Tab-separated table of C-alpha atoms in Angstrom:
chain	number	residue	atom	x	y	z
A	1	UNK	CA	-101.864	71.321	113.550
A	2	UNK	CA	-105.020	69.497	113.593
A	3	UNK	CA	-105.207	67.191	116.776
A	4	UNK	CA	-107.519	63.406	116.606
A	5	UNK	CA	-107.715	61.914	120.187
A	6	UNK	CA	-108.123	58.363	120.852
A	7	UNK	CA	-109.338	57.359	123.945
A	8	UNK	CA	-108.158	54.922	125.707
A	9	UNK	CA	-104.758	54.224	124.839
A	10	UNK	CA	-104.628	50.949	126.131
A	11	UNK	CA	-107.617	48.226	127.375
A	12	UNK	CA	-107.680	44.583	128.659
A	13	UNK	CA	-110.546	42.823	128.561
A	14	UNK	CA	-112.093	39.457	129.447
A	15	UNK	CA	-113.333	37.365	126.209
A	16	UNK	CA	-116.874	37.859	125.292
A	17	UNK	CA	-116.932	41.032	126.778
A	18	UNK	CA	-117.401	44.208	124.304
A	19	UNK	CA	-114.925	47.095	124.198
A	20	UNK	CA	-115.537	50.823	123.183
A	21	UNK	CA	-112.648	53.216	121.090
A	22	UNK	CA	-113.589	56.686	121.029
A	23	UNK	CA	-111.923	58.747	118.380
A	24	UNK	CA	-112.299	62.485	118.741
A	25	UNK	CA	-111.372	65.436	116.104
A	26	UNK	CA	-110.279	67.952	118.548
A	27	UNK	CA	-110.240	71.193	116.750
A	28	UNK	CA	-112.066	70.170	113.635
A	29	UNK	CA	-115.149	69.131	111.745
A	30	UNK	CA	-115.160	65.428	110.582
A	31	UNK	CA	-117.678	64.383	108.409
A	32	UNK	CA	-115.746	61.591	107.265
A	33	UNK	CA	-113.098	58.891	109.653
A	34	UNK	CA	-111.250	55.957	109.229
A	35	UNK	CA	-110.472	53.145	111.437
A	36	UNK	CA	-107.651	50.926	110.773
A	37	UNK	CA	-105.674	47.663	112.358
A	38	UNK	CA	-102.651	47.070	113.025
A	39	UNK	CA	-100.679	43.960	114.066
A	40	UNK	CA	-96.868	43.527	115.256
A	41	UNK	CA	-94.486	44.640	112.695
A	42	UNK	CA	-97.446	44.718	109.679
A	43	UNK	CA	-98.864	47.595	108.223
A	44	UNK	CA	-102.077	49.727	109.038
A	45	UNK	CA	-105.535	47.569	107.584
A	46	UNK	CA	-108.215	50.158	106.826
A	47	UNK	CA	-111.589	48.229	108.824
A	48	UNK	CA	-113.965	50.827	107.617
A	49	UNK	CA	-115.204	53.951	106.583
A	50	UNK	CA	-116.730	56.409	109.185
A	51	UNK	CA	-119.827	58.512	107.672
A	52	UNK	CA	-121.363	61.124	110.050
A	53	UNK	CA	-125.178	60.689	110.170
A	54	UNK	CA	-125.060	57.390	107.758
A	55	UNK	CA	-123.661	53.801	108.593
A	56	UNK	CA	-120.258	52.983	107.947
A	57	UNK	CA	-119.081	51.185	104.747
A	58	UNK	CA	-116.902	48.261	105.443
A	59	UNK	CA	-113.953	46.679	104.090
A	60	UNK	CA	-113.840	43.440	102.479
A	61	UNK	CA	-113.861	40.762	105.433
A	62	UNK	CA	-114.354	42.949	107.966
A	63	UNK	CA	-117.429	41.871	110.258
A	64	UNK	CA	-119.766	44.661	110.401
A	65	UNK	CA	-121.474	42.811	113.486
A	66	UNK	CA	-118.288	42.500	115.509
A	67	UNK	CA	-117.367	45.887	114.858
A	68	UNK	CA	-119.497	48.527	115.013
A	69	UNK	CA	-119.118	52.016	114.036
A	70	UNK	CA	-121.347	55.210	115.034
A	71	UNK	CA	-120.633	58.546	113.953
A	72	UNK	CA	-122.863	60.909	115.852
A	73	UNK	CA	-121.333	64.059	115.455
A	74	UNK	CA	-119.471	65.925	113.678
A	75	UNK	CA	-116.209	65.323	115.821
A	76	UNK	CA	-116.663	61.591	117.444
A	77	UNK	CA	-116.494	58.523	116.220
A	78	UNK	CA	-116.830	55.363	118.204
A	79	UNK	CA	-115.599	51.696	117.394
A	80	UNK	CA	-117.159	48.967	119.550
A	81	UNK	CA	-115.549	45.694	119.366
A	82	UNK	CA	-118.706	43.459	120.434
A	83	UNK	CA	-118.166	39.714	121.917
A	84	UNK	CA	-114.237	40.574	122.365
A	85	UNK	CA	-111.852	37.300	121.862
A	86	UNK	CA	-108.383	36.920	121.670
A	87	UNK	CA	-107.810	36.970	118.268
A	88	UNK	CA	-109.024	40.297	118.218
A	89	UNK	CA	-106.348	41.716	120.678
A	90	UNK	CA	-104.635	44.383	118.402
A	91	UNK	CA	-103.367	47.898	117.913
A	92	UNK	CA	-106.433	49.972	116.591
A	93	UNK	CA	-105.873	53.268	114.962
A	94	UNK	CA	-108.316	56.439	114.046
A	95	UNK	CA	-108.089	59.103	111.320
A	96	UNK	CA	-109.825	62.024	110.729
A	97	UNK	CA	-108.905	64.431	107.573
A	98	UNK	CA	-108.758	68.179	107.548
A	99	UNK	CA	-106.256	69.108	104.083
A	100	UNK	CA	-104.361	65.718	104.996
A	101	UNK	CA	-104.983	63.069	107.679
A	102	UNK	CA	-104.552	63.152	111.391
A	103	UNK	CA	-104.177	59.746	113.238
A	104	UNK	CA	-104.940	58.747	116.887
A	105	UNK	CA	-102.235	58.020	118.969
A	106	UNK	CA	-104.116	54.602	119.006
A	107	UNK	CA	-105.137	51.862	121.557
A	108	UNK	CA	-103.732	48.608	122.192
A	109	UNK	CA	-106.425	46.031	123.078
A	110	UNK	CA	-105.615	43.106	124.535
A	111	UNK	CA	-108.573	39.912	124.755
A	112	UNK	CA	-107.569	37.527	127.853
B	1	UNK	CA	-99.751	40.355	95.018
B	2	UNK	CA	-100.216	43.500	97.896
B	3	UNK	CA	-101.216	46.761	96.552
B	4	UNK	CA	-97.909	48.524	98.261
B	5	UNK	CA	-94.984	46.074	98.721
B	6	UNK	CA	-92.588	48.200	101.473
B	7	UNK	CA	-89.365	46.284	102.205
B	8	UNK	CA	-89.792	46.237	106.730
B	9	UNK	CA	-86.254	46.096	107.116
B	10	UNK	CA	-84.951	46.516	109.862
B	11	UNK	CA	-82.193	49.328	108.644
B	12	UNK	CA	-79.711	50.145	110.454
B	13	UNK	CA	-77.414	53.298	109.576
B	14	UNK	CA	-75.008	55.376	111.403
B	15	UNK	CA	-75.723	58.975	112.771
B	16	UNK	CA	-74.954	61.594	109.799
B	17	UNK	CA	-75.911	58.874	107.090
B	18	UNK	CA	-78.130	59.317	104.111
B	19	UNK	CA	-81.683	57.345	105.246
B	20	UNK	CA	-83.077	55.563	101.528
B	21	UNK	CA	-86.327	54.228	101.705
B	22	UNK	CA	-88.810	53.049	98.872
B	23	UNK	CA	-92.101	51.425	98.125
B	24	UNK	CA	-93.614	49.991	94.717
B	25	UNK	CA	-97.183	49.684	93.840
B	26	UNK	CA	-99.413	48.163	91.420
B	27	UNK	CA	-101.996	50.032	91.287
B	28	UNK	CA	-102.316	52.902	89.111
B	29	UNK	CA	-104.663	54.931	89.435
B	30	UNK	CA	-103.245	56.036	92.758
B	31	UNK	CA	-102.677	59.939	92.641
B	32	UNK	CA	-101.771	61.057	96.288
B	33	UNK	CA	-98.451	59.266	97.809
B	34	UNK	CA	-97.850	59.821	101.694
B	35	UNK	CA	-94.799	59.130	104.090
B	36	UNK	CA	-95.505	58.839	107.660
B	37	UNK	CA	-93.404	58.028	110.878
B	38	UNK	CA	-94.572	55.807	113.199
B	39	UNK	CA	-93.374	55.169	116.707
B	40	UNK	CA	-93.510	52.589	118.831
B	41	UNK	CA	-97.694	52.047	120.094
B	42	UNK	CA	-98.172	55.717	119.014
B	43	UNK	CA	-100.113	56.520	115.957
B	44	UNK	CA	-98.417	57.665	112.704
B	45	UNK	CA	-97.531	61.429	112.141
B	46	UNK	CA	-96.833	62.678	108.519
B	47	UNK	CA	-94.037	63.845	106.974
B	48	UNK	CA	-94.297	64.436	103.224
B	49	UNK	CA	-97.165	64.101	101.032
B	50	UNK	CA	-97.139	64.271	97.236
B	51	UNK	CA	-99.257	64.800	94.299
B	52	UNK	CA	-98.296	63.187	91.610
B	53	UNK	CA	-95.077	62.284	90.375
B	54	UNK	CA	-91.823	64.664	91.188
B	55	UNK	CA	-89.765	65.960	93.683
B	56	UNK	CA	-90.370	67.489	97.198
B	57	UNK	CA	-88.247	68.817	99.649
B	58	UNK	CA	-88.478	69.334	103.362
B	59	UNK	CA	-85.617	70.137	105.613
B	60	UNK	CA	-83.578	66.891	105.645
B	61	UNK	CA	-86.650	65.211	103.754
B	62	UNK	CA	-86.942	64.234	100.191
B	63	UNK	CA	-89.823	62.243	98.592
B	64	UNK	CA	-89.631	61.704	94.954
B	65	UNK	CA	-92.839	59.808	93.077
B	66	UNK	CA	-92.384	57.996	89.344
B	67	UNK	CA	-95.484	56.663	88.735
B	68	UNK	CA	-94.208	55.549	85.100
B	69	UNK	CA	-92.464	53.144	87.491
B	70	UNK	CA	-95.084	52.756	90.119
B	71	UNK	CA	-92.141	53.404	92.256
B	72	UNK	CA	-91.896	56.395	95.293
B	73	UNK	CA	-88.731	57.076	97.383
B	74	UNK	CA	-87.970	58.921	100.975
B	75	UNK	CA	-84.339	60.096	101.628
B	76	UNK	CA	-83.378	61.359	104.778
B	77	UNK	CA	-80.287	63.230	105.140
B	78	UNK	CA	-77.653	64.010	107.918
B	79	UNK	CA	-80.066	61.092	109.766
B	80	UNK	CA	-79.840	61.315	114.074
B	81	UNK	CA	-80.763	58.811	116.897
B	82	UNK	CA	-84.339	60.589	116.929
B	83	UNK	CA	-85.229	59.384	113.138
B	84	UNK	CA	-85.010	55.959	114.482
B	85	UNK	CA	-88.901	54.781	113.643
B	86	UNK	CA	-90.988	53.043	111.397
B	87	UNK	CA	-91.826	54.491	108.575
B	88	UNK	CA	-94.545	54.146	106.405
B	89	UNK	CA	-95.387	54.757	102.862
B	90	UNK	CA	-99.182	55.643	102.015
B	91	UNK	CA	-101.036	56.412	98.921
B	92	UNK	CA	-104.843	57.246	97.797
B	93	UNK	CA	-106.483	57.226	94.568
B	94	UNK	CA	-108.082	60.251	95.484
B	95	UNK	CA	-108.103	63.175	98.140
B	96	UNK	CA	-110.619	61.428	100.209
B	97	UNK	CA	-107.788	60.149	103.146
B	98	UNK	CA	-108.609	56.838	102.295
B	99	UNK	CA	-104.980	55.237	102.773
B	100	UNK	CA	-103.591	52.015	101.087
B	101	UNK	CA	-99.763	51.787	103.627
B	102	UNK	CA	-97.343	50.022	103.490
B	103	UNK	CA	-95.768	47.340	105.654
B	104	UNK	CA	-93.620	49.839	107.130
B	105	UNK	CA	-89.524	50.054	107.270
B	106	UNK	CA	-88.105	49.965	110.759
B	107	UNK	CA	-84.939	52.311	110.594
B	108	UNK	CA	-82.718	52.747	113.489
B	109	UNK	CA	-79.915	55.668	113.455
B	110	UNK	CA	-76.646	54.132	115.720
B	111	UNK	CA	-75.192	57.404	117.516
C-alpha cells in the first residue's frame, strides 16, 4: 500500500525555538495533505489543509503564524512550529490520500 | 455538542471474544465513515471504510453504518492479544480525506 513518512519521529526542543515536521508521500502524488493534533488519550484535531502550490487553509483557531505550512511539491509537505512553547508539546500527525488516506507514523514534540 | 461522540473506554475483553465498538454523530451530511487502529505514538492505519449506510465485511471485521440513526458500529470477532489498540472512528462529508475522528476506544484483548 501507499506509504506517508514523517520525519522525525520524535523532537525536544528549547521554548522559543522553531521546529520543522516533514511529511513525505513515498510512492505517490499528493496534491492535497492534512495535518492533525493529537493529545493524550483525545482524538486526532485536523490543524489544516495542505494545498500544493497554494497556501494552506486553516482550521478554526488554529494560528496560521505559529504554524506554518508549505507544500512545495508534489510529495512533501512541511509543518513548522515557529516560537515553540510548552503548550505546544504534542503528538503531530500527517495524511496524504491516494483512494483512502495514509497517515504518518507521527512525531512527538516535546517544548522544555 | 462534538461532531463524533466515541465512548474511549478503556475495554477490556478476553482472547476469543466478540470486540463491539460504536460512534454517533450529528452531522448529516457525512457520507464516508472510516475505522482506524491506532497504536501507541504510531500513526493510525485503516481498517474498514464505508460508503454509506450498510454492511461490510473483512476477515474478523464488520462495520455496519445507519445513518437514519447517525449511528456506525465495528465488531471484531474471535479478538487476540494483537487487537489490543485504540481505535478510531472517522467520517467525511465527502471523498476529499478530510477526517472528522473520534475520541478513540482503547481496547485491550487479556490472553
Amino acid at each position: 500500500g501507499a506509504v506517508v513518512s514523517q520525519h522525525p519521529s520524535w523532537v525536544i526542543c528549547k521554548s522559543g525555538t522553531s521546529v520543522k515536521i516533514e511529511c513525505r508521500s513515498l510512492d505517490f502524488q499528493a496534491t492535497t495533505m492534512f495535518w492533525y493534533r493529537q493529545f493524550p488519550k483525545q482524538s486526532l484535531m485536523l490543524m489544516a489543509t495542505s494545498n500544493e502550490g497554494s497556501k494552506a487553509t486553516y482550521e478554526q483557531g488554529v494560528e496560521k503564524d505559529k504554524f506554518l505550512i508549505n507544500h512545495a511539491s508534489l510529495t512533501l509537505s512541511t509543518l513548522t512550529v515557529t516560537s515553540a512553547h510548552p503548550e505546544d508539546s504534542s503528538f503531530y500527525i500527517c495524511s496524504a490520500s491516494r483512494s483512502q488516506a495514509f497517515f504518518g507514523q507521527g512525531t512527538r514534540l516535546t517544548v522544555v | 455538542q462534538k461532531e463524533v461522540e466515541q465512548d474511549p473506554g478503556p475495554l477490556s475483553v478476553p482472547e476469543g471474544a466478540i470486540v463491539s465498538l460504536n460512534c454517533t454523530y450529528s452531522n448529516s451530511a457525512f457520507q464516508y465513515f472510516m475505522w482506524y487502529r491506532q497504536y501507541s505514538r504510531k500513526g493510525p492505519e485503516l481498517l474498514m471504510y464505508t460508503y454509506s449506510s450498510g454492511n461490510k465485511e473483512d476477515g474478523r471485521f464488520t462495520a455496519q453504518v445507519d445513518k437514519s440513526s447517525k449511528y456506525i458500529s465495528l465488531f471484531i470477532r474471535d479478538s487476540q492479544p494483537s487487537d489490543s489498540a485504540t481505535y478510531l472512528c472517522a467520517m467525511s462529508l465527502s471523498n476529499d480525506y478530510k477526517l472528522s475522528f473520534g475520541a478513540g476506544t482503547t481496547v485491550t484483548v487479556r490472553a
